[in-house]
PDB file of C-alpha atoms in Angstrom:
ATOM      1  CA  UNK Q  15      13.259  -4.914  -4.264  1.00  0.00           C
ATOM      2  CA  UNK Q  16      12.759  -2.468  -7.201  1.00  0.00           C
ATOM      3  CA  UNK Q  17      13.676   0.670  -5.431  1.00  0.00           C
ATOM      4  CA  UNK Q  18      15.907   3.108  -7.286  1.00  0.00           C
ATOM      5  CA  UNK Q  19      17.171   6.495  -7.498  1.00  0.00           C
ATOM      6  CA  UNK Q  20      15.252   9.412  -9.074  1.00  0.00           C
ATOM      7  CA  UNK Q  21      14.535   8.592 -12.560  1.00  0.00           C
ATOM      8  CA  UNK Q  22      11.491  10.069 -14.805  1.00  0.00           C
ATOM      9  CA  UNK Q  23       8.146   9.404 -12.862  1.00  0.00           C
ATOM     10  CA  UNK Q  24       5.670   7.568 -14.338  1.00  0.00           C
ATOM     11  CA  UNK Q  25       2.665   9.916 -15.863  1.00  0.00           C
ATOM     12  CA  UNK Q  26      -0.157   8.682 -13.226  1.00  0.00           C
ATOM     13  CA  UNK Q  27      -2.283   7.426 -16.160  1.00  0.00           C
ATOM     14  CA  UNK Q  28      -3.597   4.421 -14.412  1.00  0.00           C
ATOM     15  CA  UNK Q  29      -4.710   3.365 -11.106  1.00  0.00           C
ATOM     16  CA  UNK Q  30      -3.271  -0.091 -11.710  1.00  0.00           C
ATOM     17  CA  UNK Q  31       0.111  -0.305 -10.432  1.00  0.00           C
ATOM     18  CA  UNK Q  32       1.301  -3.693  -8.828  1.00  0.00           C
ATOM     19  CA  UNK Q  33       2.804  -3.611  -5.768  1.00  0.00           C
ATOM     20  CA  UNK Q  34       6.439  -5.070  -5.811  1.00  0.00           C
ATOM     21  CA  UNK Q  35       6.468  -8.779  -5.252  1.00  0.00           C
ATOM     22  CA  UNK Q  36       9.428  -8.277  -2.671  1.00  0.00           C
ATOM     23  CA  UNK Q  37       7.345  -6.069  -0.395  1.00  0.00           C
ATOM     24  CA  UNK Q  38       4.569  -8.726  -0.268  1.00  0.00           C
ATOM     25  CA  UNK Q  39       7.045 -11.373   0.379  1.00  0.00           C
ATOM     26  CA  UNK Q  40       8.701  -9.180   3.235  1.00  0.00           C
ATOM     27  CA  UNK Q  41       5.299  -8.296   5.180  1.00  0.00           C
ATOM     28  CA  UNK Q  42       2.724 -11.264   4.415  1.00  0.00           C
ATOM     29  CA  UNK Q  43       0.855 -13.552   4.645  1.00  0.00           C
ATOM     30  CA  UNK Q  44      -2.215 -11.150   4.186  1.00  0.00           C
ATOM     31  CA  UNK Q  45      -5.849 -12.481   4.430  1.00  0.00           C
ATOM     32  CA  UNK Q  46      -7.348  -9.718   1.987  1.00  0.00           C
ATOM     33  CA  UNK Q  47      -6.530  -7.338  -0.547  1.00  0.00           C
ATOM     34  CA  UNK Q  48      -9.919  -5.278  -1.333  1.00  0.00           C
ATOM     35  CA  UNK Q  49      -8.454  -3.515  -4.476  1.00  0.00           C
ATOM     36  CA  UNK Q  50      -6.362  -6.373  -6.700  1.00  0.00           C
ATOM     37  CA  UNK Q  51      -5.977  -5.150 -10.383  1.00  0.00           C
ATOM     38  CA  UNK Q  52      -7.221  -7.301 -13.252  1.00  0.00           C
ATOM     39  CA  UNK Q  53      -4.922  -9.211 -14.057  1.00  0.00           C
ATOM     40  CA  UNK Q  54      -2.739  -9.619 -11.391  1.00  0.00           C
ATOM     41  CA  UNK Q  55       0.635 -11.112 -12.083  1.00  0.00           C
ATOM     42  CA  UNK Q  56       1.030 -12.409  -8.446  1.00  0.00           C
ATOM     43  CA  UNK Q  57      -1.467 -12.544  -5.590  1.00  0.00           C
ATOM     44  CA  UNK Q  58      -0.766  -9.834  -2.586  1.00  0.00           C
ATOM     45  CA  UNK Q  59      -3.198 -11.876  -0.275  1.00  0.00           C
ATOM     46  CA  UNK Q  60      -5.107 -15.174  -0.084  1.00  0.00           C
ATOM     47  CA  UNK Q  61      -8.503 -13.318  -0.711  1.00  0.00           C
ATOM     48  CA  UNK Q  62      -9.218 -10.603  -3.232  1.00  0.00           C
ATOM     49  CA  UNK Q  63     -11.342  -7.905  -4.564  1.00  0.00           C
ATOM     50  CA  UNK Q  64     -11.111  -6.318  -7.730  1.00  0.00           C
ATOM     51  CA  UNK Q  65     -12.833  -3.415  -9.291  1.00  0.00           C
ATOM     52  CA  UNK Q  66     -15.657  -5.554 -10.271  1.00  0.00           C
ATOM     53  CA  UNK Q  67     -16.629  -6.429  -6.975  1.00  0.00           C
ATOM     54  CA  UNK Q  68     -16.135  -3.191  -5.304  1.00  0.00           C
ATOM     55  CA  UNK Q  69     -14.002  -3.883  -2.506  1.00  0.00           C
ATOM     56  CA  UNK Q  70     -14.606  -0.721  -1.158  1.00  0.00           C
ATOM     57  CA  UNK Q  71     -18.060  -1.268   0.122  1.00  0.00           C
ATOM     58  CA  UNK Q  72     -17.648  -5.025   0.870  1.00  0.00           C
ATOM     59  CA  UNK Q  73     -16.922  -6.965   4.005  1.00  0.00           C
ATOM     60  CA  UNK Q  74     -13.250  -7.034   5.130  1.00  0.00           C
ATOM     61  CA  UNK Q  75     -11.984  -9.821   7.095  1.00  0.00           C
ATOM     62  CA  UNK Q  76      -8.635 -11.003   8.340  1.00  0.00           C
ATOM     63  CA  UNK Q  77      -5.219  -8.809   8.089  1.00  0.00           C
ATOM     64  CA  UNK Q  78      -5.677  -6.792   4.924  1.00  0.00           C
ATOM     65  CA  UNK Q  79      -3.271  -5.548   2.266  1.00  0.00           C
ATOM     66  CA  UNK Q  80      -4.104  -2.322   0.809  1.00  0.00           C
ATOM     67  CA  UNK Q  81      -2.087  -0.360  -2.251  1.00  0.00           C
ATOM     68  CA  UNK Q  82      -5.162   1.692  -2.797  1.00  0.00           C
ATOM     69  CA  UNK Q  83      -6.221   3.348  -6.249  1.00  0.00           C
ATOM     70  CA  UNK Q  84      -4.269   6.426  -5.724  1.00  0.00           C
ATOM     71  CA  UNK Q  85      -7.006   8.579  -7.156  1.00  0.00           C
ATOM     72  CA  UNK Q  86      -9.020   7.556  -4.026  1.00  0.00           C
ATOM     73  CA  UNK Q  87      -6.374   6.512  -1.713  1.00  0.00           C
ATOM     74  CA  UNK Q  88      -8.250   8.430   1.173  1.00  0.00           C
ATOM     75  CA  UNK Q  89     -11.417   6.907   1.220  1.00  0.00           C
ATOM     76  CA  UNK Q  90      -9.526   3.325   0.867  1.00  0.00           C
ATOM     77  CA  UNK Q  91      -7.243   4.615   3.843  1.00  0.00           C
ATOM     78  CA  UNK Q  92     -10.295   5.702   6.303  1.00  0.00           C
ATOM     79  CA  UNK Q  93     -11.778   1.920   5.540  1.00  0.00           C
ATOM     80  CA  UNK Q  94      -8.330   0.388   6.404  1.00  0.00           C
ATOM     81  CA  UNK Q  95      -7.917   2.768   9.557  1.00  0.00           C
ATOM     82  CA  UNK Q  96     -11.606   1.731  10.610  1.00  0.00           C
ATOM     83  CA  UNK Q  97     -10.860  -2.073  10.126  1.00  0.00           C
ATOM     84  CA  UNK Q  98      -7.542  -1.640  12.215  1.00  0.00           C
ATOM     85  CA  UNK Q  99      -5.603  -4.689  10.854  1.00  0.00           C
ATOM     86  CA  UNK Q 100      -3.548  -4.342   7.896  1.00  0.00           C
ATOM     87  CA  UNK Q 101      -0.751  -2.463   6.086  1.00  0.00           C
ATOM     88  CA  UNK Q 102      -1.167   0.342   3.419  1.00  0.00           C
ATOM     89  CA  UNK Q 103       1.305   1.415   0.801  1.00  0.00           C
ATOM     90  CA  UNK Q 104       0.806   5.113  -0.312  1.00  0.00           C
ATOM     91  CA  UNK Q 105       2.716   8.032  -1.063  1.00  0.00           C
ATOM     92  CA  UNK Q 106       4.440   9.778   1.846  1.00  0.00           C
ATOM     93  CA  UNK Q 107       2.726  13.128   1.531  1.00  0.00           C
ATOM     94  CA  UNK Q 108       2.546  13.707   5.175  1.00  0.00           C
ATOM     95  CA  UNK Q 109       1.245  17.127   5.114  1.00  0.00           C
ATOM     96  CA  UNK Q 110      -1.711  16.545   3.271  1.00  0.00           C
ATOM     97  CA  UNK Q 111      -5.338  16.342   5.017  1.00  0.00           C
ATOM     98  CA  UNK Q 112      -5.696  12.712   4.528  1.00  0.00           C
ATOM     99  CA  UNK Q 113      -2.597  11.555   5.713  1.00  0.00           C
ATOM    100  CA  UNK Q 114      -2.861  14.007   8.563  1.00  0.00           C
ATOM    101  CA  UNK Q 115      -6.509  12.416   9.475  1.00  0.00           C
ATOM    102  CA  UNK Q 116      -6.152   8.472   8.539  1.00  0.00           C
ATOM    103  CA  UNK Q 117      -2.326   8.143   9.179  1.00  0.00           C
ATOM    104  CA  UNK Q 118      -0.998  10.384  11.653  1.00  0.00           C
ATOM    105  CA  UNK Q 119      -4.360  10.414  13.834  1.00  0.00           C
ATOM    106  CA  UNK Q 120      -4.941   6.602  13.554  1.00  0.00           C
ATOM    107  CA  UNK Q 121      -2.244   4.334  12.419  1.00  0.00           C
ATOM    108  CA  UNK Q 122       0.388   2.560  14.865  1.00  0.00           C
ATOM    109  CA  UNK Q 123       3.422   2.946  12.597  1.00  0.00           C
ATOM    110  CA  UNK Q 124       4.996   4.351   9.366  1.00  0.00           C
ATOM    111  CA  UNK Q 125       7.798   3.054   7.420  1.00  0.00           C
ATOM    112  CA  UNK Q 126       9.095   5.722   5.221  1.00  0.00           C
ATOM    113  CA  UNK Q 127      10.824   3.633   2.324  1.00  0.00           C
ATOM    114  CA  UNK Q 128      14.364   4.569   1.272  1.00  0.00           C
ATOM    115  CA  UNK Q 129      14.445   5.411  -2.725  1.00  0.00           C
ATOM    116  CA  UNK Q 130      11.539   5.274  -4.909  1.00  0.00           C
ATOM    117  CA  UNK Q 131       9.483   2.392  -5.695  1.00  0.00           C
ATOM    118  CA  UNK Q 132       9.264   0.760  -9.272  1.00  0.00           C
ATOM    119  CA  UNK Q 133       5.818  -0.233  -9.663  1.00  0.00           C
ATOM    120  CA  UNK Q 134       4.922  -3.043 -11.967  1.00  0.00           C
ATOM    121  CA  UNK Q 135       2.191  -2.972 -14.880  1.00  0.00           C
ATOM    122  CA  UNK Q 136      -0.712  -5.641 -14.848  1.00  0.00           C
ATOM    123  CA  UNK Q 137       1.223  -8.074 -16.879  1.00  0.00           C
ATOM    124  CA  UNK Q 138       4.289  -8.080 -14.379  1.00  0.00           C
ATOM    125  CA  UNK Q 139       6.538  -5.849 -16.183  1.00  0.00           C
ATOM    126  CA  UNK Q 140       8.359  -3.405 -14.129  1.00  0.00           C
ATOM    127  CA  UNK Q 141       7.352   0.125 -14.842  1.00  0.00           C
ATOM    128  CA  UNK Q 142      10.242   1.842 -16.578  1.00  0.00           C
ATOM    129  CA  UNK Q 143       9.826   5.174 -14.331  1.00  0.00           C
ATOM    130  CA  UNK Q 144       9.901   5.144 -10.534  1.00  0.00           C
ATOM    131  CA  UNK Q 145       6.699   5.963  -8.590  1.00  0.00           C
ATOM    132  CA  UNK Q 146       7.450   9.739  -9.085  1.00  0.00           C
ATOM    133  CA  UNK Q 147       7.410  10.275  -5.269  1.00  0.00           C
ATOM    134  CA  UNK Q 148       8.449   8.792  -1.922  1.00  0.00           C
ATOM    135  CA  UNK Q 149       6.409   6.029  -0.418  1.00  0.00           C
ATOM    136  CA  UNK Q 150       5.529   4.457   2.760  1.00  0.00           C
ATOM    137  CA  UNK Q 151       4.482   1.545   4.377  1.00  0.00           C
ATOM    138  CA  UNK Q 152       1.416   2.323   6.810  1.00  0.00           C
ATOM    139  CA  UNK Q 153       0.816  -0.421   9.624  1.00  0.00           C
ATOM    140  CA  UNK Q 154      -2.599  -0.583  11.553  1.00  0.00           C
ATOM    141  CA  UNK Q 155      -2.190  -2.998  14.944  1.00  0.00           C
ATOM    142  CA  UNK Q 156       0.440  -4.220  16.371  1.00  0.00           C
ATOM    143  CA  UNK Q 157       0.613  -7.411  14.120  1.00  0.00           C
ATOM    144  CA  UNK Q 158       1.312  -5.142  11.475  1.00  0.00           C
ATOM    145  CA  UNK Q 159       3.564  -2.775  13.273  1.00  0.00           C
ATOM    146  CA  UNK Q 160       5.787  -5.688  14.226  1.00  0.00           C
ATOM    147  CA  UNK Q 161       5.776  -7.156  10.636  1.00  0.00           C
ATOM    148  CA  UNK Q 162       7.367  -3.685   9.267  1.00  0.00           C
ATOM    149  CA  UNK Q 163       9.943  -4.158  12.050  1.00  0.00           C
ATOM    150  CA  UNK Q 164      10.789  -7.633  10.936  1.00  0.00           C
ATOM    151  CA  UNK Q 165      10.698  -7.049   7.247  1.00  0.00           C
ATOM    152  CA  UNK Q 166      14.124  -5.908   6.481  1.00  0.00           C
ATOM    153  CA  UNK Q 167      12.964  -3.590   3.992  1.00  0.00           C
ATOM    154  CA  UNK Q 168      15.084  -0.336   3.483  1.00  0.00           C
ATOM    155  CA  UNK Q 169      13.094   2.195   5.076  1.00  0.00           C
ATOM    156  CA  UNK Q 170      12.782   4.012   8.609  1.00  0.00           C
ATOM    157  CA  UNK Q 171      10.016   3.265  11.266  1.00  0.00           C
ATOM    158  CA  UNK Q 172       8.300   6.061  13.037  1.00  0.00           C
ATOM    159  CA  UNK Q 173       5.886   4.766  15.707  1.00  0.00           C
ATOM    160  CA  UNK Q 174       4.399   5.951  18.960  1.00  0.00           C
ATOM    161  CA  UNK Q 175       3.922   9.636  18.189  1.00  0.00           C
TER     162      UNK Q 175
END
């Protein structure tokens, strides 16, 4: 799946980091990816918006996959929480205001992934360094909570708080 031990993290020079395909394969299918990269080596959902489409301000439909641009993660997370049906991949920074407001107060479940993810570049190559911090999957809605439980991804699920 591309999860590894602590290695030199990425420098955060870009918001274009592709979700490992194994995560999408384990959790999908999704109807919409509102912040797909350009280019995208594999699709994360049946429909997608890119930065050119301004996915944050478009109409969302169905089950959403969200790997938000981390420079604006909490704007996107608020939008997903309002939509109420989907899963997001974010850093597990449980103490920050955005996590408290958009995850602890609004989500149905969180899976804290074991190890550190290795994201991919827009050409599909796996990044040399890991994500530099722990990641989690955040589920909004019962269907997405059940998908986390059935995914067999290496992680610990917390729900019902």
